Amino acid sequence: MLPDTFNFMLIGYGIILGSLGCYILSLAWRWRHLKRQQQELAETLEKKT
Amino acid sequence: MLDRHNRLLAALDLLTTLLMAGAAGVVFFFTPVEATMGAVQKVFYFHVAANWAGMLGFIVAAVCAGGYLRTGSSAWDIAESAAVEIGLVFTAIGIVSGSIWAYSAWGTFWTWDPRLTTAAIMVLLYAAYFLLRQGIENPERRARFAAVYAIIGIISVPATFLSIRMFRTIHPVLVAGEETLGLTPAMQAAFFFSLAAFSFLFASLFWHRIRLGRLAEAVEIQQSQV
């Protein structure tokens, strides 16, 4: 008889795919944050000159 | 030129998404359920692939570190830190998914087995890489120290890979001579498909992370002008 380890499989794949999703979201968040910062700095530089 | 790069990256992203979905489909619907461990054995396909992508990241980082020390170009430094970051993410995923499998198979999440110990040391070593980077303000000095560290750190990769072949361990050895862990042809197909999918995922994430690094560098330069 096969051992019932289905829940462990679900947890394992949940962690793998969830972590990858979180990392991809973190890349997107950092990109947006830097773009905003870049825009603000460009505006500040423009005002100075 | 930029548009061409963006289109290429979008194509790579699409291909990676299709490959990952394909790998998951093959793992869930085409591989048989292993007789002694049951469904949890299916974690093995993505667990090994994640560890492979992690080690690939550290190897790429060492190559980029060599490139930086040879040329002094910040592009190599950006690629190096990108590769370490992604390698760290994949290795952490590999360790955590492995511990889920271990709990089901061994009855414990963690044991100080040679493979698990060397993998943990590898993660700590590369986590310290970012502490080193944060501790040095001068960009050139930071890049030089980080490059040397990435080259020294690469020793942990073969040490982790070979630990199950050099020491007595309870961790399964995937390939030992002609033996391949008793994988059926369908299991082997799923295994190699997963390895390919994670290699493409690594390439895609690496490209995105390099773009992010370049943007961060541009912002840093702008900040110094304000």
Coordinates of N, CA, C and O in Angstrom, one line a residue, chain A residues 14-41:
Chain A
G14 N 4.2 24.1 -2.8 CA 3.7 25.5 -2.4 C 4.9 26.3 -2.0 O 5.0 27.5 -2.4
I15 N 5.8 25.8 -1.3 CA 7.0 26.5 -0.9 C 7.9 26.9 -2.1 O 8.3 28.1 -2.2
I16 N 8.1 25.9 -3.0 CA 9.0 26.2 -4.1 C 8.4 27.3 -5.0 O 9.0 28.3 -5.3
L17 N 7.1 27.1 -5.4 CA 6.5 28.1 -6.4 C 6.2 29.4 -5.7 O 6.3 30.5 -6.2
G18 N 5.8 29.3 -4.4 CA 5.5 30.5 -3.6 C 6.7 31.4 -3.4 O 6.7 32.6 -3.6
S19 N 7.9 30.7 -3.1 CA 9.1 31.5 -2.9 C 9.6 32.1 -4.2 O 10.0 33.3 -4.2
L20 N 9.4 31.4 -5.3 CA 9.8 32.0 -6.6 C 8.9 33.1 -7.0 O 9.4 34.2 -7.4
G21 N 7.6 33.0 -6.7 CA 6.7 34.1 -6.9 C 7.0 35.3 -6.1 O 7.0 36.5 -6.6
C22 N 7.4 35.1 -4.8 CA 7.7 36.2 -3.9 C 9.0 36.9 -4.5 O 9.1 38.2 -4.4
Y23 N 10.0 36.1 -4.9 CA 11.2 36.7 -5.5 C 10.9 37.6 -6.7 O 11.5 38.7 -6.8
I24 N 10.1 37.0 -7.6 CA 9.8 37.8 -8.8 C 9.0 39.1 -8.4 O 9.3 40.1 -9.0
L25 N 8.1 39.0 -7.5 CA 7.4 40.2 -7.0 C 8.4 41.2 -6.4 O 8.3 42.4 -6.6
S26 N 9.4 40.7 -5.7 CA 10.4 41.6 -5.1 C 11.2 42.3 -6.2 O 11.6 43.5 -6.0
L27 N 11.5 41.6 -7.2 CA 12.3 42.2 -8.4 C 11.4 43.4 -9.0 O 11.9 44.5 -9.2
A28 N 10.1 43.1 -9.2 CA 9.2 44.1 -9.8 C 9.1 45.3 -8.8 O 9.1 46.4 -9.3
W29 N 9.0 45.0 -7.5 CA 8.8 46.1 -6.6 C 10.0 47.0 -6.5 O 10.0 48.2 -6.5
R30 N 11.2 46.3 -6.5 CA 12.5 47.1 -6.5 C 12.6 47.9 -7.8 O 13.1 49.1 -7.7
W31 N 12.2 47.4 -8.9 CA 12.3 48.1 -10.2 C 11.5 49.3 -10.2 O 11.9 50.4 -10.5
R32 N 10.2 49.2 -9.7 CA 9.3 50.3 -9.6 C 9.8 51.4 -8.7 O 9.8 52.6 -9.0
H33 N 10.3 51.0 -7.5 CA 10.9 51.9 -6.5 C 12.0 52.7 -7.1 O 12.1 53.9 -6.9
L34 N 13.0 52.0 -7.8 CA 14.1 52.7 -8.3 C 13.7 53.6 -9.5 O 14.3 54.7 -9.6
K35 N 12.8 53.2 -10.3 CA 12.3 54.1 -11.4 C 11.7 55.4 -10.8 O 12.0 56.5 -11.3
R36 N 10.9 55.2 -9.7 CA 10.3 56.4 -9.1 C 11.4 57.3 -8.5 O 11.4 58.6 -8.7
Q37 N 12.4 56.7 -7.9 CA 13.5 57.4 -7.3 C 14.3 58.2 -8.4 O 14.7 59.3 -8.2
Q38 N 14.5 57.5 -9.5 CA 15.2 58.1 -10.7 C 14.5 59.3 -11.2 O 15.1 60.3 -11.5
Q39 N 13.2 59.2 -11.3 CA 12.4 60.3 -11.8 C 12.5 61.5 -10.8 O 12.6 62.6 -11.3
E40 N 12.4 61.2 -9.5 CA 12.4 62.3 -8.5 C 13.8 63.0 -8.6 O 13.9 64.2 -8.5
L41 N 14.8 62.2 -8.7 CA 16.2 62.8 -8.8 C 16.4 63.6 -10.0 O 17.0 64.7 -10.0

